[in-house]
Short mmCIF file of C-alpha atoms in Angstrom, two decimals:
data_model
loop_
_atom_site.label_atom_id
_atom_site.label_comp_id
_atom_site.label_asym_id
_atom_site.label_seq_id
_atom_site.Cartn_x
_atom_site.Cartn_y
_atom_site.Cartn_z
CA MET A 1 -26.32 4.87 77.21
CA PRO A 2 -24.36 1.78 77.54
CA GLY A 3 -23.93 1.10 73.54
CA HIS A 4 -23.01 4.01 71.58
CA VAL A 5 -22.40 3.86 67.80
CA GLN A 6 -20.17 6.55 66.67
CA THR A 7 -21.17 7.92 63.20
CA PRO A 8 -19.26 9.66 60.51
CA ALA A 9 -20.42 12.70 61.64
CA GLU A 10 -19.60 12.56 65.11
CA ALA A 11 -15.95 11.17 64.38
CA PRO A 12 -13.09 13.68 63.93
CA ALA A 13 -12.13 14.36 60.51
CA GLN A 14 -8.45 13.47 60.08
CA GLY A 15 -7.95 17.66 59.61
CA GLN A 16 -8.55 18.20 55.90
CA PRO A 17 -11.60 18.99 54.19
CA GLY A 18 -12.67 15.52 52.42
CA ALA A 19 -10.97 13.50 54.92
CA GLU A 20 -12.60 10.40 55.47
CA PRO A 21 -14.32 10.27 58.85
CA GLU A 22 -13.79 7.34 61.05
CA PRO A 23 -15.84 4.47 60.16
CA ALA A 24 -18.79 4.07 62.91
CA ALA A 25 -17.95 2.26 65.95
CA ILE A 26 -19.51 1.09 69.04
CA VAL A 27 -18.17 2.92 72.03
CA ASP A 28 -18.28 2.35 75.56
CA ALA A 29 -19.44 -1.29 74.85
CA SER A 30 -18.02 -2.56 77.90
CA SER A 31 -20.76 -1.00 79.99
CA SER A 32 -23.40 -2.76 77.96
CA SER A 33 -25.25 -5.82 79.03
CA ILE A 34 -25.78 -6.92 75.53
CA PRO A 35 -23.08 -9.41 74.64
CA PRO A 36 -20.25 -7.84 72.32
CA ASP A 37 -21.16 -9.94 69.38
CA GLU A 38 -24.89 -9.20 69.48
CA LEU A 39 -23.99 -5.40 69.71
CA GLU A 40 -21.78 -5.82 66.82
CA ARG A 41 -24.56 -7.40 64.68
CA LEU A 42 -26.98 -4.60 65.79
CA HIS A 43 -24.54 -2.00 64.96
CA GLY A 44 -24.25 -3.39 61.41
CA ASP A 45 -27.84 -3.85 61.01
CA LEU A 46 -28.55 -0.26 62.27
CA VAL A 47 -26.00 1.30 59.95
CA ALA A 48 -27.48 -0.72 56.94
CA ALA A 49 -31.05 0.71 57.71
CA LEU A 50 -29.93 4.31 58.32
CA LYS A 51 -28.24 3.82 54.80
CA THR A 52 -31.56 3.15 53.22
CA VAL A 53 -32.93 6.40 53.90
CA PHE A 54 -32.16 9.39 51.50
CA ASP A 55 -32.77 13.16 51.27
CA PRO A 56 -34.78 13.53 48.15
CA GLU A 57 -32.97 16.16 46.84
CA ILE A 58 -29.45 14.49 47.15
CA PRO A 59 -28.72 11.06 45.84
CA VAL A 60 -26.68 9.98 48.90
CA ASP A 61 -28.06 8.32 52.06
CA ILE A 62 -28.41 10.12 55.22
CA TYR A 63 -25.52 8.22 57.04
CA GLU A 64 -22.71 8.78 54.39
CA LEU A 65 -24.10 12.57 54.32
CA GLY A 66 -23.15 12.96 57.80
CA LEU A 67 -26.77 13.84 59.00
CA ILE A 68 -26.64 11.09 61.73
CA TYR A 69 -24.83 12.36 64.64
CA LYS A 70 -25.24 9.83 67.47
CA VAL A 71 -26.80 6.40 67.81
CA GLU A 72 -27.40 5.12 71.51
CA ILE A 73 -28.36 1.45 72.39
CA ASP A 74 -29.60 0.87 75.92
CA ASP A 75 -29.72 -2.60 77.74
CA ASP A 76 -33.35 -3.00 76.43
CA ARG A 77 -32.07 -2.54 72.97
CA ASN A 78 -34.27 0.61 72.84
CA VAL A 79 -32.28 2.97 70.24
CA GLU A 80 -32.00 6.80 70.40
CA VAL A 81 -30.96 8.64 67.11
CA GLU A 82 -29.66 12.22 67.22
CA MET A 83 -29.75 13.79 63.61
CA THR A 84 -29.85 16.92 61.72
CA LEU A 85 -30.74 17.97 58.37
CA THR A 86 -28.58 19.71 55.64
CA ALA A 87 -30.72 23.00 56.38
CA PRO A 88 -33.28 24.13 59.04
CA GLY A 89 -35.59 25.05 56.24
CA CYS A 90 -35.25 21.43 54.64
CA PRO A 91 -38.56 20.60 52.91
CA VAL A 92 -38.62 17.32 54.53
CA ALA A 93 -37.84 18.48 57.77
CA GLY A 94 -41.34 16.88 59.32
CA GLU A 95 -40.89 13.54 57.36
CA MET A 96 -37.10 12.38 57.48
CA PRO A 97 -37.13 11.69 61.29
CA VAL A 98 -40.29 9.68 60.74
CA TRP A 99 -38.26 7.84 57.90
CA VAL A 100 -35.16 7.32 60.28
CA GLU A 101 -37.49 6.02 63.04
CA ASN A 102 -39.10 3.61 60.69
CA ALA A 103 -35.67 2.24 59.07
CA VAL A 104 -34.45 1.87 62.54
CA SER A 105 -37.61 0.16 63.97
CA SER A 106 -37.19 -2.43 61.10
CA VAL A 107 -34.00 -3.91 62.50
CA PRO A 108 -34.70 -7.29 64.11
CA GLY A 109 -34.23 -7.12 67.89
CA VAL A 110 -34.73 -3.12 68.40
CA GLY A 111 -37.00 -1.92 70.96
CA GLN A 112 -38.54 1.50 71.19
CA VAL A 113 -36.85 3.95 68.79
CA LYS A 114 -36.55 7.70 69.50
CA VAL A 115 -35.13 10.07 66.85
CA ASN A 116 -34.16 13.71 67.99
CA LEU A 117 -33.36 16.29 65.47
CA THR A 118 -30.90 18.99 66.21
CA PHE A 119 -29.25 21.75 64.59
CA ASP A 120 -26.39 22.08 67.06
CA PRO A 121 -23.90 21.87 65.54
CA PRO A 122 -25.31 22.79 62.07
CA TRP A 123 -24.43 20.46 59.30
CA ASP A 124 -21.86 21.18 57.07
CA MET A 125 -20.14 19.66 54.23
CA ALA A 126 -17.20 18.46 56.38
CA ARG A 127 -19.60 15.91 57.79
CA MET A 128 -19.85 13.90 54.60
CA SER A 129 -17.88 10.74 54.10
CA ASP A 130 -15.44 10.38 51.10
CA GLU A 131 -18.24 7.86 49.69
CA ALA A 132 -20.88 10.69 49.79
CA ARG A 133 -18.19 13.27 48.28
CA LEU A 134 -17.41 11.00 45.33
CA ALA A 135 -21.34 10.22 44.85
CA LEU A 136 -21.78 14.18 44.60
CA ASN A 137 -18.48 14.78 42.47
CA MET A 138 -17.27 16.99 45.25
CA PHE A 139 -13.24 16.29 45.05
#
């Protein structure tokens, strides 16, 4: 897909547990027909929307938890999100992808939204940002 948003979960950690993942960035924006300034605004709005979704058992948003693996934006502004859960048996496994779809769909200018749930690779605490670790007292 032309516009790809790199998420904290997708970014390589700097080699140590608790290392802050690289901030989400637009990857391969040069192949997008969406103007760069609009793609940047859309990226910021998508991240803000994803940060409104929380795992009800954990007081940290799913973006900072590292549950969002990939966000892709095509030239028609359709968005595809690849995400995971903290565990396959998560009590909200059937609901959380719908929450993510609703949050992303609320962003002005977004077309259709597709959310894919994956457990490959499985989530682990190394995917959390420093902000999430601080909120959970995990330093």
